[in-house]
XYZ file of C-alpha atoms in Angstrom:
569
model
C 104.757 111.638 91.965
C 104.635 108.726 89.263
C 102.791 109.900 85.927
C 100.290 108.179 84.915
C 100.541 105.296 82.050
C 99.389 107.242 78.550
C 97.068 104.803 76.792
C 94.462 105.381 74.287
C 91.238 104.030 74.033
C 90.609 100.919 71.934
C 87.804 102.147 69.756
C 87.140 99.042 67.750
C 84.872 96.231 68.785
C 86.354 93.961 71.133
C 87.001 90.242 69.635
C 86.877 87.007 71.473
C 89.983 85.074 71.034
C 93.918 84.625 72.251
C 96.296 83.898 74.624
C 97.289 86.476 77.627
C 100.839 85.249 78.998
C 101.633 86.504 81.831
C 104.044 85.109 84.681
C 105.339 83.942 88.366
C 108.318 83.426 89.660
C 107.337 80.338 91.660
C 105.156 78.011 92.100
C 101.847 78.865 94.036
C 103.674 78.894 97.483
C 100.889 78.349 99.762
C 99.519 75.710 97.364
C 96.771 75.347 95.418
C 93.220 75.470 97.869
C 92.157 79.126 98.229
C 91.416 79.089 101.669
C 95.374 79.322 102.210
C 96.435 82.793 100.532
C 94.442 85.296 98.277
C 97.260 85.900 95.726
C 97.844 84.274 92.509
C 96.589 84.420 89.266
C 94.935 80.605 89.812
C 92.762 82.031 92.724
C 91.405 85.147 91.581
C 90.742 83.928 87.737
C 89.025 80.422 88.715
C 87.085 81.684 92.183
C 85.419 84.732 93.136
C 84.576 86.817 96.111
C 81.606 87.986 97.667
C 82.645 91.293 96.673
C 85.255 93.381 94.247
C 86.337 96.291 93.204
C 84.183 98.187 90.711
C 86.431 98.112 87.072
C 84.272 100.651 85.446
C 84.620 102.941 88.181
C 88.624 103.372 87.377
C 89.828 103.768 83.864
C 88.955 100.876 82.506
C 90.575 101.243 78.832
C 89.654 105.068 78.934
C 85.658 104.238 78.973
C 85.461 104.319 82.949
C 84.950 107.009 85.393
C 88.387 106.683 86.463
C 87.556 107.570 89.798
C 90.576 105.486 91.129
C 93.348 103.818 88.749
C 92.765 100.308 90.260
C 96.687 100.608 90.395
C 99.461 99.901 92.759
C 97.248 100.793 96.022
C 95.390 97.918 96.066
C 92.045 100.252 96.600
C 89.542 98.786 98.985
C 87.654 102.191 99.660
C 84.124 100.537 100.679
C 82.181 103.203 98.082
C 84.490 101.857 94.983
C 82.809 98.613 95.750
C 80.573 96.298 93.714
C 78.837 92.910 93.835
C 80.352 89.828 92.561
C 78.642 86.838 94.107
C 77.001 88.755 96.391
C 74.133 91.235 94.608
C 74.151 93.459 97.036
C 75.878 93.751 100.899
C 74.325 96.006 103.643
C 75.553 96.487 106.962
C 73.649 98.161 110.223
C 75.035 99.060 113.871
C 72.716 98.438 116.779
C 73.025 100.610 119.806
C 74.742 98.390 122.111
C 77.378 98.138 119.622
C 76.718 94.833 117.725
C 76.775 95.057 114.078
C 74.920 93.146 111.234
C 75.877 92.504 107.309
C 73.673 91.171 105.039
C 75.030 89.283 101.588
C 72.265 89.087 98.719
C 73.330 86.323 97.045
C 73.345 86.806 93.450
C 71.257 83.867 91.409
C 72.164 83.084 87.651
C 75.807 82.070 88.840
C 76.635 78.366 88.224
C 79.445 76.410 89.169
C 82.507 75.401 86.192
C 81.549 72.548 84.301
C 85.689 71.320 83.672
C 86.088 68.063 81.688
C 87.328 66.232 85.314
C 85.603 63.810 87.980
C 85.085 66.840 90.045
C 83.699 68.909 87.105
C 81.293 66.133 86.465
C 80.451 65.874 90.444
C 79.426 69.115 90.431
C 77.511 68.770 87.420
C 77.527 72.591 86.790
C 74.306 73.437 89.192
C 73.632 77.090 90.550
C 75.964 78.334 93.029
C 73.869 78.823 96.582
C 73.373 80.887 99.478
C 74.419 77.483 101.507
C 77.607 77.189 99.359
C 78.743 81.100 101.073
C 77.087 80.378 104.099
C 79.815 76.629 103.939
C 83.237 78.966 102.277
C 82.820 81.673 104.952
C 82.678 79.093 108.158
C 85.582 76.639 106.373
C 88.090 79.758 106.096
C 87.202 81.287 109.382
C 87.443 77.776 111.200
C 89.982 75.771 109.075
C 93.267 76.118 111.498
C 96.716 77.412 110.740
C 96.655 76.245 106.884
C 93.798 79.257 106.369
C 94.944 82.623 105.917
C 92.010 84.287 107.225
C 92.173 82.235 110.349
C 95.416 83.835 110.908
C 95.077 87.425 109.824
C 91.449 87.685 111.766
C 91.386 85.896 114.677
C 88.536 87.848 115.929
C 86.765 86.011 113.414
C 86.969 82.365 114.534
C 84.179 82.049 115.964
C 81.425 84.393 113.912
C 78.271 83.980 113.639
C 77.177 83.170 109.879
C 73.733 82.419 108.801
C 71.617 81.349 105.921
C 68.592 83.770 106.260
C 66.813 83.898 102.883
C 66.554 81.591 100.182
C 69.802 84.005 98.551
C 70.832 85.867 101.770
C 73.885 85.411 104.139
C 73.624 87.142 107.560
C 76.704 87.390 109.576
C 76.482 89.282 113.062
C 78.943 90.911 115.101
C 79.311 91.773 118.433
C 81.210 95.437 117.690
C 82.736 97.264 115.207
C 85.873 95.633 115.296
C 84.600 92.350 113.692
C 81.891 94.050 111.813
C 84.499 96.205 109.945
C 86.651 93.036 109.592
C 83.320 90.686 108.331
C 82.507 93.332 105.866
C 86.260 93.713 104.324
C 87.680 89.987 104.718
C 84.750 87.986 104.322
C 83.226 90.100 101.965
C 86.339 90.429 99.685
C 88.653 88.341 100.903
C 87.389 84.952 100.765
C 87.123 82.977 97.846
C 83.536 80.922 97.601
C 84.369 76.958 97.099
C 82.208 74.496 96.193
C 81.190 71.611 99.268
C 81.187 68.502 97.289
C 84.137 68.419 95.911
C 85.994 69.376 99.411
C 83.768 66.894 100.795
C 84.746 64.386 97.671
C 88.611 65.112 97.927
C 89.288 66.702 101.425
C 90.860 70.443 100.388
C 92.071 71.613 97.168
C 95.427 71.297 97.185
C 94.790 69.414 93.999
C 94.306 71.647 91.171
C 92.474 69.329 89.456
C 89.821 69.577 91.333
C 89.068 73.048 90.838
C 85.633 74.009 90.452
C 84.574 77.304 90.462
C 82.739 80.637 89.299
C 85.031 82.368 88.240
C 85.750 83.672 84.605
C 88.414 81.147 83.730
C 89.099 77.119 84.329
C 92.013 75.367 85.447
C 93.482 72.709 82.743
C 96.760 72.601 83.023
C 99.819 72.726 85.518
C 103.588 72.223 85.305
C 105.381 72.447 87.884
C 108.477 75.024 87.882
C 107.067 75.356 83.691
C 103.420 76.492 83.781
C 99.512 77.382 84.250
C 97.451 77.045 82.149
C 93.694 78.313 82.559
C 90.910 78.086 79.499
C 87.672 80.261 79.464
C 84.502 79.759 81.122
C 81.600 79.625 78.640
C 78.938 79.687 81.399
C 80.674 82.559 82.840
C 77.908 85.188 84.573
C 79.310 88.451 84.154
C 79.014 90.700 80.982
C 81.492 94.090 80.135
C 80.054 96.740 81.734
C 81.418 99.549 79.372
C 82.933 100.691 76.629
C 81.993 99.101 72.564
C 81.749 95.624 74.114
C 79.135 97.131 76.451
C 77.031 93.987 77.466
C 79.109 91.182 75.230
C 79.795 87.880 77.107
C 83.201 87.961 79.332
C 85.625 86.921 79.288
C 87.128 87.596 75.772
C 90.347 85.548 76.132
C 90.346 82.077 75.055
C 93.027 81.086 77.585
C 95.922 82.544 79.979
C 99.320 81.059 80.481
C 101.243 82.075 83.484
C 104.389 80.926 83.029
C 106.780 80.240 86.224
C 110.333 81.954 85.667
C 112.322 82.014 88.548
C 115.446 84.336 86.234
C 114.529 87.798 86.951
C 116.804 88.329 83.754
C 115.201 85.510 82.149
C 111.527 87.378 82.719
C 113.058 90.493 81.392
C 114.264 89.038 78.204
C 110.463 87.016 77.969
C 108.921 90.727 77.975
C 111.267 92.145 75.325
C 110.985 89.530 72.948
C 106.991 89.534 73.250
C 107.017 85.694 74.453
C 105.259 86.927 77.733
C 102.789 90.703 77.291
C 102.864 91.976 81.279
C 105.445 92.304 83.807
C 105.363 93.890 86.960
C 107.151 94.993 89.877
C 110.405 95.994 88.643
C 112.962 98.181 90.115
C 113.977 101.107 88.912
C 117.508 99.943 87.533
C 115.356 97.080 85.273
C 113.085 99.762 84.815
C 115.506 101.225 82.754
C 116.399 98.607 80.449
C 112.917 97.936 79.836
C 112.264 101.514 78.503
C 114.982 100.795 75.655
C 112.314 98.030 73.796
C 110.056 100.044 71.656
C 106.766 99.740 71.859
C 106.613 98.531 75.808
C 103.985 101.127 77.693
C 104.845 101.756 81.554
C 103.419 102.414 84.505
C 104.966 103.070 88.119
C 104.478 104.586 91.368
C 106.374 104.975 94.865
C 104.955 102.517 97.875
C 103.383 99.462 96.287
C 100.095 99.187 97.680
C 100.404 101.343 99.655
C 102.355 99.119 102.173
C 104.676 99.559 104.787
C 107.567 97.260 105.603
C 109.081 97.714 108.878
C 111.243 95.756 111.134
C 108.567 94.982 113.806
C 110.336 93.575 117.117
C 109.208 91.923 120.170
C 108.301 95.190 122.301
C 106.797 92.638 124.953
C 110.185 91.346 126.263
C 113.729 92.742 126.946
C 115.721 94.962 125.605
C 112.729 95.563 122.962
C 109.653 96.896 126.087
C 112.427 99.889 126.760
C 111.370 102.862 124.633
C 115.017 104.350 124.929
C 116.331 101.169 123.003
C 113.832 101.582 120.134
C 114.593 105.053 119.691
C 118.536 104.419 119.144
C 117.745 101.912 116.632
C 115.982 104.277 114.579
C 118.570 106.883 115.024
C 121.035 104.013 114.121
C 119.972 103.895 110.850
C 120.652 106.099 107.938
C 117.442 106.222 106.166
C 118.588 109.038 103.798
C 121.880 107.266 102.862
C 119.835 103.873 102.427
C 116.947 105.992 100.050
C 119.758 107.702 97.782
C 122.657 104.425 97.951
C 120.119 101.554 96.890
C 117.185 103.553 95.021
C 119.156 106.530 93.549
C 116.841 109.096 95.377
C 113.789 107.701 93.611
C 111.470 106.007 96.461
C 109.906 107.034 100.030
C 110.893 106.764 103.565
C 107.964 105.198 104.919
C 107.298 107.046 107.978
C 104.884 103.949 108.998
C 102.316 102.452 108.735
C 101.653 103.141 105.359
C 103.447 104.698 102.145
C 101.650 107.493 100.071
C 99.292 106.328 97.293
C 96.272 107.565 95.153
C 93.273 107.119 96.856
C 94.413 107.472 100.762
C 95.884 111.095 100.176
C 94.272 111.780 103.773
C 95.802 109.069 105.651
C 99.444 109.505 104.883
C 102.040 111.277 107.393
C 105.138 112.369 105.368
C 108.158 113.720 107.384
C 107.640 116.701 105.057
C 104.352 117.428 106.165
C 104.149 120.625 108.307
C 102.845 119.362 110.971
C 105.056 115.987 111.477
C 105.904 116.029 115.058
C 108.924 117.403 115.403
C 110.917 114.732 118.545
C 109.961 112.046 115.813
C 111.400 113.709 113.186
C 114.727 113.756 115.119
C 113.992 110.335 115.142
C 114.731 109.908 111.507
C 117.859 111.662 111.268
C 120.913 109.474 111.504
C 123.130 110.459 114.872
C 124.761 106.969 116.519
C 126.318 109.145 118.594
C 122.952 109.889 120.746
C 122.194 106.241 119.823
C 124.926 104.926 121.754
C 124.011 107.371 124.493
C 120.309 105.951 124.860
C 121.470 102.406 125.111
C 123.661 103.672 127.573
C 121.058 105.171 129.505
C 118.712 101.818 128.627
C 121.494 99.867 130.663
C 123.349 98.533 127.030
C 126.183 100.119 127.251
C 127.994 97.509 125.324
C 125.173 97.505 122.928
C 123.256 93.651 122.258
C 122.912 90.845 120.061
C 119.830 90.199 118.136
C 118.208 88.362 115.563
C 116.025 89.118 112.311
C 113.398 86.814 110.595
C 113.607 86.661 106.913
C 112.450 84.415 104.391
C 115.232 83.092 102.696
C 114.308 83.421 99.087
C 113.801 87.255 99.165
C 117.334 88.361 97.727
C 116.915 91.880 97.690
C 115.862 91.958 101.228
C 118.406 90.155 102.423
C 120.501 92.420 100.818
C 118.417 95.209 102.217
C 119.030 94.071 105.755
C 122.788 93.382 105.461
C 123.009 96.840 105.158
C 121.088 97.849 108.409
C 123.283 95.165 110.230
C 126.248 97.626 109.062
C 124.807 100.168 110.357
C 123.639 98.924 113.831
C 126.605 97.246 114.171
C 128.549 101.061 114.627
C 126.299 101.850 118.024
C 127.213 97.966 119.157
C 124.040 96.485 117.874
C 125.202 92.611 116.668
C 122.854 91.696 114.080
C 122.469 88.086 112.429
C 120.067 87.244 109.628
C 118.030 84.466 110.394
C 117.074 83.189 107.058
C 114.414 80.726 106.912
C 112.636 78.430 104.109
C 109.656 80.557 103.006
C 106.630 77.944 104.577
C 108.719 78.036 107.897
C 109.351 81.960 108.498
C 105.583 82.232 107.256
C 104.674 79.378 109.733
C 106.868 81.321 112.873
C 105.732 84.755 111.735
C 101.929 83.434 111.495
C 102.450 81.807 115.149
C 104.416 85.469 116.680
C 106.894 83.106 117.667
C 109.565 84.948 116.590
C 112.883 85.489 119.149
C 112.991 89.213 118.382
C 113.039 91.083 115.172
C 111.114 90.201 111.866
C 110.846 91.874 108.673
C 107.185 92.111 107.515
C 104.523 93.915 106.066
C 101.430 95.633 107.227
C 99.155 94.933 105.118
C 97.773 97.720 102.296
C 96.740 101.107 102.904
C 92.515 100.211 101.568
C 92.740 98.144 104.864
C 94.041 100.833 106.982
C 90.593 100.546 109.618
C 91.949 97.316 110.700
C 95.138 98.067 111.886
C 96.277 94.588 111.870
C 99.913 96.290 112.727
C 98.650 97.726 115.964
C 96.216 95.414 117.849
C 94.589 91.919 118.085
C 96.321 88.553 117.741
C 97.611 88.646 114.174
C 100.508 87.797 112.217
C 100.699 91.411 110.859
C 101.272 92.120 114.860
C 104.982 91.305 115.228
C 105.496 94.101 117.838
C 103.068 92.177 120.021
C 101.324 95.461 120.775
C 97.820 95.859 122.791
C 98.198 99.656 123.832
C 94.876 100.981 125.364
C 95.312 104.386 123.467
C 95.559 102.809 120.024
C 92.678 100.370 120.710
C 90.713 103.392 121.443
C 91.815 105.192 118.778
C 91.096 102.577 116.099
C 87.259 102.136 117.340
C 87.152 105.944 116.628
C 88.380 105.290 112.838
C 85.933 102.039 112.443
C 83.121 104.024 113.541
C 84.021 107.043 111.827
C 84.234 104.553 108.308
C 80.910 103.658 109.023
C 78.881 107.329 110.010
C 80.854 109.815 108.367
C 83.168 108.420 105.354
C 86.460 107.680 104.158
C 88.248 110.861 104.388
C 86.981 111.121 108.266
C 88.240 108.027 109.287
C 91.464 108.489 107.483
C 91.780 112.040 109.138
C 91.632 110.415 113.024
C 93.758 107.580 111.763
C 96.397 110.038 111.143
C 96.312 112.295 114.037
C 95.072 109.624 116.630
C 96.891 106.443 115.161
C 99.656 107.110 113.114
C 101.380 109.927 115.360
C 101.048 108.271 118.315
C 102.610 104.849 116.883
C 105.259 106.857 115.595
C 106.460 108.357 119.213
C 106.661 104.808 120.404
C 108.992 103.922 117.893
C 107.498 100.243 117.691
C 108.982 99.394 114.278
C 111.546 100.464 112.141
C 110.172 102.070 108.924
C 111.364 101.071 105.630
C 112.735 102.452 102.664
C 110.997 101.738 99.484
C 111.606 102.213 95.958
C 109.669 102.929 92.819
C 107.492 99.922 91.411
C 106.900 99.738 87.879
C 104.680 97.724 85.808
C 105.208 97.490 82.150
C 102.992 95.721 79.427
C 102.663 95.211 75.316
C 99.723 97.328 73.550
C 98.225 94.505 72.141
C 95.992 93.608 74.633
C 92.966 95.928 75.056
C 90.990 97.173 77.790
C 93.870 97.760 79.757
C 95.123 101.211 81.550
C 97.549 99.475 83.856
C 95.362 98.094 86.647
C 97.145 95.906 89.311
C 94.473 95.043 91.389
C 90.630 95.162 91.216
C 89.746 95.511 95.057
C 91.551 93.468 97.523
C 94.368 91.238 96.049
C 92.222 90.638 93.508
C 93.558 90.334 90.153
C 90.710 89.913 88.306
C 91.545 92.203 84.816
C 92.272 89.805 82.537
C 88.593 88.700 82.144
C 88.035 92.679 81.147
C 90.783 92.353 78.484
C 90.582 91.492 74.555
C 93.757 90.558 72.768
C 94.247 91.923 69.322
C 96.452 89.563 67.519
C 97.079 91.144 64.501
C 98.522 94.090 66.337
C 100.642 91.742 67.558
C 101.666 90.391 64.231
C 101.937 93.808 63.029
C 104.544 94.618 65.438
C 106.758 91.834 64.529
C 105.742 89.434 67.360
């Protein structure tokens, strides 16, 4: 278990002011028009969600309720959840099993007023019930290019409705798609503004971002920087602490710079030229520890996430059961968790790692009550491997393929081992390394030829078990298994009538064990994730993510620059 990050609370009045620097190591890769991805620091700081994770309910510089850390789980429990464009959301089941939500569309909010032909088209008028009503039917209907027309096919085709002057109505004809409206639409997609799509076509350009959000767009370089100024129409005020009720956002700009070195971001954190840094392994981890002054923060399973090597269980010699299961006794997991992570990480037993929050849901092969003929499963015998394949009619073993993305290092490093490994029961595997756009593009299609390396999505989105069932790219085992269809509805309705921890519970006994006895995926091994930052910038207790991939802290945070100067930066 990671400690937690020991940070005091800033007692003195927050001041407006400064520059956060933070960083990427790319460019944005889907591009620049929301509707394609919900990462990136662009997105989340220049357009908002319906919905978002409630800051004040986590630590929130030590004056929140800290109810959840807001940290590397990427919480989406539905009761840590607060309005952000939408006032209020409320949701109702009818008997014959169609479902209602109802956005209250917040008034007040009004769209970026940026020095730029599209800032001036806009004109900075209110933000509307007609503009959701327009963002929710573009990313549900845009094609391939949108994520959530990917991810939630189930959702091409909803019904979404302007039913008030400031209310959004979106019906459903079961849980499935309720559950999936109330989670994606609600706090996944980003609201856009019509005229300038209209004007321009998409915005792939960034400048012709307009948004809501706390933060403009007003500069890009390409492989060098973003650039992103304050809002000073921004709508939202601090909820807590001494700033309680002051104007957000405090910052008077963020720079995300683009450094593609890891060693080159390491030495920008020690030298103060950038103040956050996250995701680093436990041997960088290490160095990092050796700069005075640097606080830390770090957990086991980021997000929550599992990463397994899904394969096509809808073809040959993938559909036999007896194949599966020597592939996971092909593979050393222990050797794998104490060669490449020193001992420090988690065998995910799949679907989903341990993490803060979804204590309920997780399945560890340490758990008393693990099934035992999986755990067998998990220890590393190639002997009875080769004996299954036998058995499976591969007595000579098979060649095979793996889908990876080509710029992921350490995976590909990562897999090169398992092809060592399978290779001993007669398993021939070859990397297939793609360009990132095109394994994305075959992975978002299923097209794959057999195996691919992906994940499954966080643990706070557990009810949709996007690994298990419907059409999406988070499906890579092509599965539709009538007992895990049946036994998700259980954990959507569950969500809904009895809470959190009950749906959790079923997913666990009725999902997760199951799943596991099929062996559709190899689990992963995962290491530690750490996050480290300067104490200069206040309001901060190491949040990662405020509600679904949405990065939204820095309009919380006040930079003290003389602390900075004090420290010798």
């Amino acid at each position: 278990t990671a400690p937690p990050a020991t940070t005091k609370p800033a007692t003195e009045t927050p001041k407006y002011g400064g520059t956060l620097t933070l960083c990427m190591t790319t460019d944005p890769v889907a591009g620049w028009d929301p509707v394609r991805t919900i990462q990136g620091f662009n997105y989340c700081l220049t357009h908002e969600k319906l919905t978002t994770g409630d800051w004040a309910r986590g630590p929130a510089g030590g004056f929140g309720t800290s109810e959840i850390d807001w940290g590397f789980a990427n919480n989406q429990l539905l009761h840590l959840r607060t309005g952000a464009i939408a006032e209020s959301t409320k949701w109702t089941l009818d008997p014959a099993g169609g479902g209602t939500i109802v956005f209250q569309i917040r008034k007040g909010i009004h769209w970026q007023f940026p020095d730029t032909p599209a800032g001036r088209l806009v004109n900075g008028r209110q933000m509307t019930a007609d503009d959701v009503v327009y963002s929710l039917r573009r990313a549900s209907t845009i094609g391939s290019d949108g994520f959530m027309w990917r991810i939630a096919p189930d959702l091409r085709n909803a019904d979404i409705q302007k039913t008030g002057p400031w209310e959004v109505t979106f019906k459903a004809p079961s849980t499935d798609v309720l559950l999936s409206g109330l989670l994606r639409f609600g706090g996944i997609i980003y609201i856009v503004n019509p005229e300038v799509i209209t004007r321009y076509g998409d915005l792939q350009d960034w400048r012709n971002y307009v948004g809501t959000g706390p933060f403009m767009m007003r500069d890009f370089v390409s492989s060098g920087s973003i650039t992103l100024i304050r809002n000073p129409n921004y709508w939202m005020k601090d909820p807590v602490g001494p700033g309680k009720g002051n104007q957000l956002p405090y910052l008077d700009r963020v720079k995300v710079l683009i450094i593609a070195d890891a060693s080159t971001r390491l030495a920008a954190l020690r030298t103060g030229k950038i103040d956050w840094l996250e995701n680093l392994n436990h041997f960088d981890a290490d160095v990092m520890r050796k700069t005075p002054g640097l606080i830390e923060k770090w957990d086991i399973g980021f997000q929550g996430r599992g990463t397994p090597i899904m394969m096509r269980t809808d073809k040959a010699p993938f559909n036999d059961i007896r194949v599966r299961q020597a592939m996971m006794l092909a593979t050393d997991f222990q050797n794998i968790l104490k060669g490449i992570f020193n001992g420090v990480g988690i065998i995910v037993t799949t679907p989903f790692a341990k993490a803060k929050g979804y204590e309920e849901i997780y399945l560890g092969l340490d758990d008393p009550d693990f099934p035992s003929d999986v755990k067998e499963l998990f220890t590393y015998n190639p002997e009875k491997a080769r004996q299954l394949l036998k058995e499976a009619g591969y007595p000579n073993g098979f060649k095979t393929t793996i889908l990876l993305a080509s710029n992921a290092v350490d995976e590909i490093d990562y897999y090169s081992i398992i092809k060592d490994m399978w290779v001993k029961v007669g398993i021939e595997l070859t990397l297939d390394l793609r360009e990132v756009g095109a394994a994305n593009n075959i992975r978002n299609a299923r097209t794959h030829e057999a195996l691919a390396a992906f994940d499954t999505g966080p643990v706070g989105a557990y009810m949709n078990a996007v690994q298990y069932i419907g059409r999406g790219a988070q499906n890579l085992s092509m599965i539709d298994d009538p007992v895990i269809n049946e036994a998700v509805q259980k954990v959507r309705v569950a969500l809904i009538t009895k809470g959190d921890k009950e749906a959790m519970r079923i997913f666990r006994e009725e999902v997760s064990k199951y799943a596991l006895r099929q062996s559709w995926a190899i689990p992963r091994v995962t290491g530690s994730f750490h996050n480290f930052w300067w104490p200069w910038f206040k309001n901060y207790s190491g949040e990662t993510n405020i509600g679904f991939d949405q990065r939204t802290w820095p309009q919380y945070i006040w930079y003290d620059q003389d602390l900075k100067k004090k420290m010798g930066y």
